[in-house]
PDB file of C-alpha atoms in Angstrom:
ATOM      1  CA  UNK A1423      30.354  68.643  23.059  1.00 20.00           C
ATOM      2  CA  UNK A1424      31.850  66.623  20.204  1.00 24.00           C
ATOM      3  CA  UNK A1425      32.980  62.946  20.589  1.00 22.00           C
ATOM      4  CA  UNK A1426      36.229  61.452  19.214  1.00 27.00           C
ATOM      5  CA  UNK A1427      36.858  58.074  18.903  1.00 28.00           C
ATOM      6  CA  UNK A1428      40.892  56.747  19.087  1.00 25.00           C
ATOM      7  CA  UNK A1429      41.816  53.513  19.648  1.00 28.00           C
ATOM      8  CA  UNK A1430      44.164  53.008  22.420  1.00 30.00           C
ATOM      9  CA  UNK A1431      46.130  49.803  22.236  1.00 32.00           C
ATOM     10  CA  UNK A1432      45.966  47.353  24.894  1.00 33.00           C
ATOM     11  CA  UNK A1433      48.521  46.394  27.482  1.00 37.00           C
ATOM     12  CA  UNK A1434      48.879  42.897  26.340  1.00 35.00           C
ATOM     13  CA  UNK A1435      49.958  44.555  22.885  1.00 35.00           C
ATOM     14  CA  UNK A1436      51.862  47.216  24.991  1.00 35.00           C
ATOM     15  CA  UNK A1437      53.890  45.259  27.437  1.00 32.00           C
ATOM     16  CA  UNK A1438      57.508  44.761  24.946  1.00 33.00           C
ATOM     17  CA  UNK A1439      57.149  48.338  24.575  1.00 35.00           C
ATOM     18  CA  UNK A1440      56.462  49.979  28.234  1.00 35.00           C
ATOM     19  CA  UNK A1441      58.828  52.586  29.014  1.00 30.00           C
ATOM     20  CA  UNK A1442      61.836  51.849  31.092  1.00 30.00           C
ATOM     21  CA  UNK A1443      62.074  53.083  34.739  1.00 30.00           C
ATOM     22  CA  UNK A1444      63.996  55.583  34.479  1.00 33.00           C
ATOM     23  CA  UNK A1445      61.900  58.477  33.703  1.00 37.00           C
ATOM     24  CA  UNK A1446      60.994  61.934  34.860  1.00 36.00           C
ATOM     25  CA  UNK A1447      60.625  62.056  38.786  1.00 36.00           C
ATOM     26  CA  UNK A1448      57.598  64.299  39.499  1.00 39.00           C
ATOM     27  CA  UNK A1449      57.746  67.103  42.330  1.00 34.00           C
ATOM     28  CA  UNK A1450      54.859  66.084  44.085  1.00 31.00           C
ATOM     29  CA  UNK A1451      55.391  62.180  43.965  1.00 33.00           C
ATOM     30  CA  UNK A1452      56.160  61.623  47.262  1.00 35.00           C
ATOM     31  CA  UNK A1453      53.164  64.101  48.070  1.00 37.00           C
ATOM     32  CA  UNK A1454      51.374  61.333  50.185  1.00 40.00           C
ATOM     33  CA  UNK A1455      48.867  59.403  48.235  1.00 49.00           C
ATOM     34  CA  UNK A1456      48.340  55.952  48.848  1.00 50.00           C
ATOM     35  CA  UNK A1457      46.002  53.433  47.678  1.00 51.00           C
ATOM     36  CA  UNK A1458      43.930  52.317  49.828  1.00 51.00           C
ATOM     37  CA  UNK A1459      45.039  50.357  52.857  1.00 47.00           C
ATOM     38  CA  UNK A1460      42.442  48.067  54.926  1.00 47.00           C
ATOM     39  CA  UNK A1461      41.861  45.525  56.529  1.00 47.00           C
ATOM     40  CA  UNK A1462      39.966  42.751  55.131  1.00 52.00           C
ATOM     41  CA  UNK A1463      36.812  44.974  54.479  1.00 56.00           C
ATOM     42  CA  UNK A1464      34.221  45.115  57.478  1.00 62.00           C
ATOM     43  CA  UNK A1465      31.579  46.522  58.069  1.00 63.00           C
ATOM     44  CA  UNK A1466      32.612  49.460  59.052  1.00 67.00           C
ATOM     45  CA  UNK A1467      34.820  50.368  56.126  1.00 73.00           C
ATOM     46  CA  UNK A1468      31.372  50.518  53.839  1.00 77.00           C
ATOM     47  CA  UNK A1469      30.862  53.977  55.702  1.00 86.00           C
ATOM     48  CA  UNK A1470      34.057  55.369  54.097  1.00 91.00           C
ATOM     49  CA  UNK A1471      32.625  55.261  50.284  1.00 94.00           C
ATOM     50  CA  UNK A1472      29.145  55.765  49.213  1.00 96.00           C
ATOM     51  CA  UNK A1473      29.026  54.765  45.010  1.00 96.00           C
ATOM     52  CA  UNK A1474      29.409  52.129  43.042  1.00 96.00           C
ATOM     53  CA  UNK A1475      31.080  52.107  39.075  1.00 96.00           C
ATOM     54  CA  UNK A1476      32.090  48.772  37.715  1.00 93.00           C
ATOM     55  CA  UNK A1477      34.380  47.436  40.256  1.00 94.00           C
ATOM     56  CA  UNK A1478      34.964  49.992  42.461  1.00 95.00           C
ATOM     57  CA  UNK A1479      33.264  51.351  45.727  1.00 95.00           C
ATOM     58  CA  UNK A1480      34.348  55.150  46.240  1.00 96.00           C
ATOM     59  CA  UNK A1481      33.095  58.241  47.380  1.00 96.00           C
ATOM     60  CA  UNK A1482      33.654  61.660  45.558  1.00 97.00           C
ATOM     61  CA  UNK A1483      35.878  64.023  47.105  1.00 97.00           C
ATOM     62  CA  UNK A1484      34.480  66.926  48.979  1.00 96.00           C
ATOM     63  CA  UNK A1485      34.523  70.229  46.746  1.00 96.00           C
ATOM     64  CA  UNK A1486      34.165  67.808  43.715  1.00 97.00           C
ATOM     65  CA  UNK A1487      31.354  67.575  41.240  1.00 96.00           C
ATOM     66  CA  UNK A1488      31.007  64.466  39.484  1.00 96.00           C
ATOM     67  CA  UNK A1489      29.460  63.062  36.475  1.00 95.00           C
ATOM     68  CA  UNK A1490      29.128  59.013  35.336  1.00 94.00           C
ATOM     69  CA  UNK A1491      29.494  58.256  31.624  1.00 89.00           C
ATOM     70  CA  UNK A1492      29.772  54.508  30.517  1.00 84.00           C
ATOM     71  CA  UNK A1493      33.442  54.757  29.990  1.00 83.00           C
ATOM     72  CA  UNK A1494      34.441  56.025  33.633  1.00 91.00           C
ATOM     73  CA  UNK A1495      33.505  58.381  36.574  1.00 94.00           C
ATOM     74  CA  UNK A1496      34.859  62.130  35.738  1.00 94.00           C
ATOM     75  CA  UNK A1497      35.710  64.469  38.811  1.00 95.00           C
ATOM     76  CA  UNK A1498      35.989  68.283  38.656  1.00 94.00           C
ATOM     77  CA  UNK A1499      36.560  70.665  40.866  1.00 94.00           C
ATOM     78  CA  UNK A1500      34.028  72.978  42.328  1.00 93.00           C
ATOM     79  CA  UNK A1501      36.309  76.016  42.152  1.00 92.00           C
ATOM     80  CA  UNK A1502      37.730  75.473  39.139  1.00 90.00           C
ATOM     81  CA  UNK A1503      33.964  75.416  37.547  1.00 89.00           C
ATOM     82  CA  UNK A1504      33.664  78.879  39.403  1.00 88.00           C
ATOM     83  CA  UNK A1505      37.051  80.369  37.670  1.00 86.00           C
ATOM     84  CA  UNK A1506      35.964  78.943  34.286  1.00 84.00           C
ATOM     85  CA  UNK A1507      39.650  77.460  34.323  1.00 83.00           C
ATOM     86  CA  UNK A1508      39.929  73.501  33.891  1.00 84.00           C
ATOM     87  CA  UNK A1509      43.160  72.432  35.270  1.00 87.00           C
ATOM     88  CA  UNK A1510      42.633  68.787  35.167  1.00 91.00           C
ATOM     89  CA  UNK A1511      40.538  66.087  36.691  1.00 93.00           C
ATOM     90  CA  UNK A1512      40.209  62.985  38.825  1.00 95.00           C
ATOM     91  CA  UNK A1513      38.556  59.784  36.911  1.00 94.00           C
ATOM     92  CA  UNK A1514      37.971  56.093  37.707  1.00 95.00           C
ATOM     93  CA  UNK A1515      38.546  54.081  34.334  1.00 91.00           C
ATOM     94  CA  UNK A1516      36.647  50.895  33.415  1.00 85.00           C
ATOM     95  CA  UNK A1517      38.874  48.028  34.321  1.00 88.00           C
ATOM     96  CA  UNK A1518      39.190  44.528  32.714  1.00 88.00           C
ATOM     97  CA  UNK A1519      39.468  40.880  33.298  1.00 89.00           C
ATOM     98  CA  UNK A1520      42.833  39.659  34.161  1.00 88.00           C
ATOM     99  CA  UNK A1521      42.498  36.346  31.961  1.00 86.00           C
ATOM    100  CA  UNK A1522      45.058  33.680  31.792  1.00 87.00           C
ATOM    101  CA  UNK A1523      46.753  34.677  28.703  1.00 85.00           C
ATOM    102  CA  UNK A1524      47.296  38.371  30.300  1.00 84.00           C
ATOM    103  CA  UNK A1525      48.437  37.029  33.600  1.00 85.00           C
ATOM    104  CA  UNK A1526      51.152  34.653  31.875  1.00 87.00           C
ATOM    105  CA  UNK A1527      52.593  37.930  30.254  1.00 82.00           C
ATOM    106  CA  UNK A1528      52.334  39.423  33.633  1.00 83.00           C
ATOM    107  CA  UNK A1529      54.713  36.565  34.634  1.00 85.00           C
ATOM    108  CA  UNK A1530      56.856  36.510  31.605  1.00 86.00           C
ATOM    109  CA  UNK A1531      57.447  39.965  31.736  1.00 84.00           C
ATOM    110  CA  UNK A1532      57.437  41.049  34.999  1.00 87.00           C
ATOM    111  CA  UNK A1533      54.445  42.731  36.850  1.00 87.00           C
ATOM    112  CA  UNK A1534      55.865  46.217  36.773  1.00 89.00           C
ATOM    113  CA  UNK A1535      56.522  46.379  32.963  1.00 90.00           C
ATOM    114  CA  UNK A1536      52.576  45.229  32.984  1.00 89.00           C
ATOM    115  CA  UNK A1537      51.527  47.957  34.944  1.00 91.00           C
ATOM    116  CA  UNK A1538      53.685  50.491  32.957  1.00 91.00           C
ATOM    117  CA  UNK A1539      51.899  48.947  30.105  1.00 89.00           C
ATOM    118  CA  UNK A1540      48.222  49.575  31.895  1.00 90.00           C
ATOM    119  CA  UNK A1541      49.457  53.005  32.214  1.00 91.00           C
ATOM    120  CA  UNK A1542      51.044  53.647  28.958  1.00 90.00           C
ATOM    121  CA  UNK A1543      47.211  52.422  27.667  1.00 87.00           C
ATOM    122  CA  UNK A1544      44.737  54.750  29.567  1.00 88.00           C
ATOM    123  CA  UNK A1545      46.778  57.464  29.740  1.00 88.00           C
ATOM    124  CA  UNK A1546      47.550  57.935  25.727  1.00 85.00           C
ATOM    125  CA  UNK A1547      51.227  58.035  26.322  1.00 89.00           C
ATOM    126  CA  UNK A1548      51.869  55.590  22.905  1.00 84.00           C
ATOM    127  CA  UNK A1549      50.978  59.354  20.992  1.00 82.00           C
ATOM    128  CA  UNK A1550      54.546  60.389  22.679  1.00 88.00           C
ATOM    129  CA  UNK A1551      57.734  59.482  21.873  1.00 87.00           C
ATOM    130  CA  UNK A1552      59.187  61.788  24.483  1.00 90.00           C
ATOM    131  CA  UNK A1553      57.156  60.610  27.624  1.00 91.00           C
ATOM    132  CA  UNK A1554      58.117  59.909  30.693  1.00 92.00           C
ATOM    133  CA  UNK A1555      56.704  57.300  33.219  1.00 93.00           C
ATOM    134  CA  UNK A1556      57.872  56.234  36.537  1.00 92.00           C
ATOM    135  CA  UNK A1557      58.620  52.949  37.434  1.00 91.00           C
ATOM    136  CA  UNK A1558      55.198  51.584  39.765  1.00 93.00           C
ATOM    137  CA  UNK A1559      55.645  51.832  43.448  1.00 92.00           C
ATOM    138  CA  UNK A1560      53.512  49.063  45.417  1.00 93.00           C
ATOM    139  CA  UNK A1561      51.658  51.916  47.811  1.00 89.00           C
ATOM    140  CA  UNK A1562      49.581  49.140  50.306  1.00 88.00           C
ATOM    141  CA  UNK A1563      50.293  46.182  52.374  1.00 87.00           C
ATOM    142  CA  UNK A1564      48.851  43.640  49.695  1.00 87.00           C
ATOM    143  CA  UNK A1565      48.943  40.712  52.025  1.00 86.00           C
ATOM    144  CA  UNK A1566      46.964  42.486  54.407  1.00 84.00           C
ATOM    145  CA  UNK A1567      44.161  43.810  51.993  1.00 85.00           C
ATOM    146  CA  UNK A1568      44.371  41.083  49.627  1.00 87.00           C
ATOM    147  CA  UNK A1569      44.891  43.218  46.633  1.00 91.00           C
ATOM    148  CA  UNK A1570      47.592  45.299  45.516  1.00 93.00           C
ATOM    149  CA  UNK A1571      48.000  49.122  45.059  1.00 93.00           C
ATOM    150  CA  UNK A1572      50.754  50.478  42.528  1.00 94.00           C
ATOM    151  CA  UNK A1573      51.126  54.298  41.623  1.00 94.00           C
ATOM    152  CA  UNK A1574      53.287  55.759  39.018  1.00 94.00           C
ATOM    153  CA  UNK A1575      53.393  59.167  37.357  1.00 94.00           C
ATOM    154  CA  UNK A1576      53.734  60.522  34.146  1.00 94.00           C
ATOM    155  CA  UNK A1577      54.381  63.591  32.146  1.00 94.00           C
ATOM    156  CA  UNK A1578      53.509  64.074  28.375  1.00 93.00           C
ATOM    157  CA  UNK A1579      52.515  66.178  25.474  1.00 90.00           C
ATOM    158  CA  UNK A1580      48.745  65.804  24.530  1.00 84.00           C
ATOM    159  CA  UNK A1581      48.371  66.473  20.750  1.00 80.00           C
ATOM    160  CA  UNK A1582      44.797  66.979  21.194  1.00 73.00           C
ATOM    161  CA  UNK A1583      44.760  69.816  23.807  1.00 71.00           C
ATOM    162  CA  UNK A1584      47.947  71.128  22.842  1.00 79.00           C
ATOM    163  CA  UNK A1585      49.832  71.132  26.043  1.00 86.00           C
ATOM    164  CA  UNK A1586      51.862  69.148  29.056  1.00 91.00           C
ATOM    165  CA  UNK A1587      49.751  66.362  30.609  1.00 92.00           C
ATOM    166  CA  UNK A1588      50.752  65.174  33.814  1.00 94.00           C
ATOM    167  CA  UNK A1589      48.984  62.114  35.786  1.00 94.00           C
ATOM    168  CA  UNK A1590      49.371  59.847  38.181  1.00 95.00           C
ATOM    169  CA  UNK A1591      47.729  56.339  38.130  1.00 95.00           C
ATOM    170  CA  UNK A1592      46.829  54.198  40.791  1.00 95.00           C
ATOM    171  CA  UNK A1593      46.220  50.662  39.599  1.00 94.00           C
ATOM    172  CA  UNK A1594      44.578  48.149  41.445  1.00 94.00           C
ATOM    173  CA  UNK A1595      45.146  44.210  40.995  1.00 94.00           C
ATOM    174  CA  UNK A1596      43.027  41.893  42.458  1.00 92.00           C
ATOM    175  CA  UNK A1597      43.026  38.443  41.785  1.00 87.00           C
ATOM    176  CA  UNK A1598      41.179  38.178  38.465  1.00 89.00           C
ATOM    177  CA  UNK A1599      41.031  42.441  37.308  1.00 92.00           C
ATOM    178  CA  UNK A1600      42.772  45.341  36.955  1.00 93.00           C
ATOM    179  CA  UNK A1601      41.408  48.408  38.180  1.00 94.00           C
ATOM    180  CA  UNK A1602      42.809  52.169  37.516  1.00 95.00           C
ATOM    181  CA  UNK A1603      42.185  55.579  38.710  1.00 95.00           C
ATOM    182  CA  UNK A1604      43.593  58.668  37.884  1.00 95.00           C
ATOM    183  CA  UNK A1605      44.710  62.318  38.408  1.00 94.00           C
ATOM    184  CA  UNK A1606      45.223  63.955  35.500  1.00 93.00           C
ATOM    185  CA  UNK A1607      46.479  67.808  35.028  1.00 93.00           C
ATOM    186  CA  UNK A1608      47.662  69.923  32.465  1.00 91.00           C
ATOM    187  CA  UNK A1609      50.136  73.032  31.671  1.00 88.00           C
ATOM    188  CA  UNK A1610      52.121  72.784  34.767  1.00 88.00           C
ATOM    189  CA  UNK A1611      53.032  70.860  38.232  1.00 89.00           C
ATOM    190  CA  UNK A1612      51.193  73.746  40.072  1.00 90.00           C
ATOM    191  CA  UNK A1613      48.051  72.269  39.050  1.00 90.00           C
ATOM    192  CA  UNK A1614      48.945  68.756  39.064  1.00 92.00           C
ATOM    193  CA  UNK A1615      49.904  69.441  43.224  1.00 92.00           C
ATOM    194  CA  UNK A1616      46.538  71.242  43.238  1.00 93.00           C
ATOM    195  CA  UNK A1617      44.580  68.091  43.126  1.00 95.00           C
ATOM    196  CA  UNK A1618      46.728  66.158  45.778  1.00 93.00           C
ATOM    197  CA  UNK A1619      44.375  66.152  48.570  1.00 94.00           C
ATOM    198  CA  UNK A1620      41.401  65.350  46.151  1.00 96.00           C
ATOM    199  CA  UNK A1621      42.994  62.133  44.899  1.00 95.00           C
ATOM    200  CA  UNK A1622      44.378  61.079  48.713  1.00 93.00           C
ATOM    201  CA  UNK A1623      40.913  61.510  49.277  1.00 94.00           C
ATOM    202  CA  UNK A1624      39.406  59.608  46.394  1.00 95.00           C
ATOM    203  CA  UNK A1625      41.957  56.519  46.446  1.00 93.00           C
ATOM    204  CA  UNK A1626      41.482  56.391  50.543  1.00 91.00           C
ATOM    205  CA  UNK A1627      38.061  55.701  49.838  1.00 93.00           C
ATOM    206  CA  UNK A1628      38.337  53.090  47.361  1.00 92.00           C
ATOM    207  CA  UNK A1629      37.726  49.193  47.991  1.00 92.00           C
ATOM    208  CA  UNK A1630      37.050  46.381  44.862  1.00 94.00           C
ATOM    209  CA  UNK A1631      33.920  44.942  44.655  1.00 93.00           C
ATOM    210  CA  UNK A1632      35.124  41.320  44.332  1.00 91.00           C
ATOM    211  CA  UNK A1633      37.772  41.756  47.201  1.00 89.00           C
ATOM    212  CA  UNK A1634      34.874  41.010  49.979  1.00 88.00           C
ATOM    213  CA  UNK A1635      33.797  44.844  50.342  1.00 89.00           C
ATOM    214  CA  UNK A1636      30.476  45.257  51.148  1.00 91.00           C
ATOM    215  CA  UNK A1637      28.163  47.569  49.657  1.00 93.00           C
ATOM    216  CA  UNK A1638      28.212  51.218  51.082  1.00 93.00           C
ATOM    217  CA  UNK A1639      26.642  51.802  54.344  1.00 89.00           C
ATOM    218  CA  UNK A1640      24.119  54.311  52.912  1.00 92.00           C
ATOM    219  CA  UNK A1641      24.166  54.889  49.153  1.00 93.00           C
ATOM    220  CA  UNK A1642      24.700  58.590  47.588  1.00 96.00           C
ATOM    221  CA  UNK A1643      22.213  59.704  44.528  1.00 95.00           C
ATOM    222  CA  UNK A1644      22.902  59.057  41.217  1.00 96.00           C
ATOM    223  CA  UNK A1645      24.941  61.728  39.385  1.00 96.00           C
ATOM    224  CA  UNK A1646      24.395  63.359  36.143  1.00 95.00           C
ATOM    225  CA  UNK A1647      25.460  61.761  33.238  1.00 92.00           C
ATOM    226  CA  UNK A1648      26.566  64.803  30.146  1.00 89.00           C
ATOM    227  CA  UNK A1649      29.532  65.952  30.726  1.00 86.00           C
ATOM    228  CA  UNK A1650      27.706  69.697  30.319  1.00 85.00           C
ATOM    229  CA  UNK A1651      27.489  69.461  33.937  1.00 88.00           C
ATOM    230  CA  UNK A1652      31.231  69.552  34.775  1.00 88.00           C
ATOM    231  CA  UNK A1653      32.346  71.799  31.958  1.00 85.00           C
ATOM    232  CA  UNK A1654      32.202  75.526  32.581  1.00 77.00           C
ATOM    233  CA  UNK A1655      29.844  77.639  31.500  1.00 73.00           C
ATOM    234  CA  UNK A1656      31.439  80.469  28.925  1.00 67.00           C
ATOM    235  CA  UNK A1657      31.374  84.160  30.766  1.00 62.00           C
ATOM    236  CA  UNK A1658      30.661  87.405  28.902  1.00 59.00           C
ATOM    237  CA  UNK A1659      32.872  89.075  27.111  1.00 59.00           C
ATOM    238  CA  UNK A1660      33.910  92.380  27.956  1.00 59.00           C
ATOM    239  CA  UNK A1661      32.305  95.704  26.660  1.00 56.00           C
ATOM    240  CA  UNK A1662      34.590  96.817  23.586  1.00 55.00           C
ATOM    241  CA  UNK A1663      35.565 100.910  25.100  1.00 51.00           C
ATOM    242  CA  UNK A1664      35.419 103.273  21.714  1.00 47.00           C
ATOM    243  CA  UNK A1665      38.575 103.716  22.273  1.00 49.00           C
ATOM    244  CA  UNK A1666      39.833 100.423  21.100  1.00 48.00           C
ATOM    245  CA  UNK A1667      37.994 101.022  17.320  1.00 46.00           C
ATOM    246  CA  UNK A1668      35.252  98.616  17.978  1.00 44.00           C
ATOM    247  CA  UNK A1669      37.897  95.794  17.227  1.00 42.00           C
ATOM    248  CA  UNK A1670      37.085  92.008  18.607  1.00 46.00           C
ATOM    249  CA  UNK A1671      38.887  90.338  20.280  1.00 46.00           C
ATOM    250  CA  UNK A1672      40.236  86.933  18.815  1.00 49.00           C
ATOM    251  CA  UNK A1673      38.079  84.335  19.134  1.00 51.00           C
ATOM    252  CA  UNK A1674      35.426  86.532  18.001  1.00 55.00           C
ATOM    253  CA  UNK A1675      34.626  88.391  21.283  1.00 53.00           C
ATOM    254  CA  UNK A1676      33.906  85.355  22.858  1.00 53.00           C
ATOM    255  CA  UNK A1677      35.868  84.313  26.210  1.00 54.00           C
ATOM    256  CA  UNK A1678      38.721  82.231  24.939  1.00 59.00           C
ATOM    257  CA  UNK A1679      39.953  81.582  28.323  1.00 54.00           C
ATOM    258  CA  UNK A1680      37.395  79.526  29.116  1.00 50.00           C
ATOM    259  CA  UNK A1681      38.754  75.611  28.935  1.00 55.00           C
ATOM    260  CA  UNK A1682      35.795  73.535  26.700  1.00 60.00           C
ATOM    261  CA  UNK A1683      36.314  69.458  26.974  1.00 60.00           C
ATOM    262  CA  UNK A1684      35.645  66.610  24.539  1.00 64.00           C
ATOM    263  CA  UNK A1685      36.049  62.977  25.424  1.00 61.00           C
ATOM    264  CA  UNK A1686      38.662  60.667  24.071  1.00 59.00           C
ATOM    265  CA  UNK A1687      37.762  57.108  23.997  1.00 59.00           C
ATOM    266  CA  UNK A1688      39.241  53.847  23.287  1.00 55.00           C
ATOM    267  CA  UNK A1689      40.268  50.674  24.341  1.00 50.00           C
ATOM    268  CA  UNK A1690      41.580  49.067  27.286  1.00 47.00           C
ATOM    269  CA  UNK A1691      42.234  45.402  27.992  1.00 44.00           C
ATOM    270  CA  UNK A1692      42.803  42.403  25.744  1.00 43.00           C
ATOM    271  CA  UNK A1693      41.754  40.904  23.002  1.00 42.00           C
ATOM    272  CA  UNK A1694      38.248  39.832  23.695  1.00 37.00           C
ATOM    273  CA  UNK A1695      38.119  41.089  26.726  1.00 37.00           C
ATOM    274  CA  UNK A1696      38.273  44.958  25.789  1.00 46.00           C
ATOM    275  CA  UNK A1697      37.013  47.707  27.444  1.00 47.00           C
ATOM    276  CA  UNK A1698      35.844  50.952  25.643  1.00 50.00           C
ATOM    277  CA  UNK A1699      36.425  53.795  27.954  1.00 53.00           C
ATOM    278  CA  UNK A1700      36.285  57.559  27.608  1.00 58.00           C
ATOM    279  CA  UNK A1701      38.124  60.164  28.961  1.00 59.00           C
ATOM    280  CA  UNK A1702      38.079  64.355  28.441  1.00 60.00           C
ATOM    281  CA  UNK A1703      40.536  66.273  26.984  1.00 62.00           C
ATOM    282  CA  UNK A1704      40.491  70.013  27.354  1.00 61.00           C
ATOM    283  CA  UNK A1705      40.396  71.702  23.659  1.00 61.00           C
ATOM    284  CA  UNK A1706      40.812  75.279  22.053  1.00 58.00           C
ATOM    285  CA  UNK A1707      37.573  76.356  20.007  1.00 61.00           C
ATOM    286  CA  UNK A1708      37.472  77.029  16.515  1.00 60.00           C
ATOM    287  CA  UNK A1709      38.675  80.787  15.913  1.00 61.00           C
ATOM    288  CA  UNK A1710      40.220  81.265  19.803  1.00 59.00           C
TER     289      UNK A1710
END
């Protein structure tokens, strides 16, 4: 599976440029996810996750298989592995310091420009002039977790796959990082809705590290780390009949249907403090 390298540009360079708040309203935003919403962490609230990536306890949604790569943690669904049809994916992003230079642009900017700059960032949306982004909705009672929880959505064209992206971000700010997870989808809002209940699941689970969480109650195996595990495997082509001439099929008689990923990496945070991360995009195989 090839690699591709692309620079992403970092919300401290992004936040004059964040798109305003009045874009595209997706169907399923008020579809019920919410970051998550605890208590100062206890004891009891280590049951609810089970893994550990950067700064972020979670546990991986049931019917999801899961692999770790150092830029992020990549969810798929079981099914769609089954179908040999991709429609998208849930992934936790690295996440970077919040150092004093980046919170004084928070301040000078506003807070919700800087999180529609975090967005803008991980999710590639600089590539498209005709994006749209929602304006972040605080989704938890900060006071009472001691963090905060925004989601926003987004809809774009990705130039690599060649079709309509939509994702939704939750980003969480603690007191010294930034912290994102993601749905991501692509061709239409069918399959964006079809991962609702996997990312409720996923962000319900989810407590920071340095807010006080403590480690999970019982801790899950490690998962794979190549991405061959989460990509589907191709199926056979069908048996040409005489009667079609012995013609192939574009694509060479192989099964073009059959969504391949690469990753797209780049990076995220500031200046010094940058984060390479990696995320897949779904692409169309030479000769399909």
């Amino acid at each position: 599976m090839a690699i591709r390298k692309l620079q992403v540009m970092v919300p401290a360079a992004l936040l004059g440029a964040a798109l305003g708040s009045g874009g595209l309203m997706l169907a399923s935003r008020g579809s019920g996810i919410v970051a998550p919403s605890n208590a100062a962490p206890t004891k009891a609230a280590a049951t609810r996750y089970d893994r550990l990536f950067g700064n972020i306890y979670y546990k991986v949604p049931a019917g999801y298989r899961a692999v770790q790569t150092k830029g992020g943690v990549i969810m798929v669904r079981q099914a769609d592995l089954i179908s040999g049809e991709l429609g998208g994916f849930l992934t936790i992003t690295q996440g970077f310091p919040l150092d004093a230079k980046i919170k004084a642009q928070f301040k000078a900017n506003g807070k919700k420009t800087a999180i529609q700059a975090i967005a803008i960032a991980v999710g590639n949306l600089a590539d498209d002039p005709d994006a749209k982004l929602t304006e972040p909705q605080l989704v938890n009672d900060a006071a009472h977790d001691g963090y905060e929880g925004y989601s926003l959505q987004s809809r774009s064209q990705d130039k690599d796959a060649g079709k309509t992206r939509f994702t939704q971000y939750v980003i969480i700010l603690t007191a010294d990082r930034a912290d994102v997870i993601m749905r991501v989808a692509y061709d239409s809002q069918a399959n964006y809705a079809a991962f609702n209940a996997g990312f409720e699941s996923l962000a319900t689970s989810i407590e920071p590290k340095n807010s006080g969480a403590p480690p999970p109650a019982r801790l899950a195996a490690a998962l794979p780390t190549d991405l061959a595990a989460i990509t589907p495997k191709p199926k056979p082509a069908p048996a040409q009949s005489a009667s079609a001439g012995g013609s192939q099929s574009k694509g060479g008689g192989r099964n073009c249907r059959v969504t391949q990923y690469r990753q797209q990496c780049g990076y995220v945070g500031a200046g010094p403090y940058a984060n390479y991360s990696c995320i897949p995009v779904p692409y169309t195989p030479a000769g399909c």
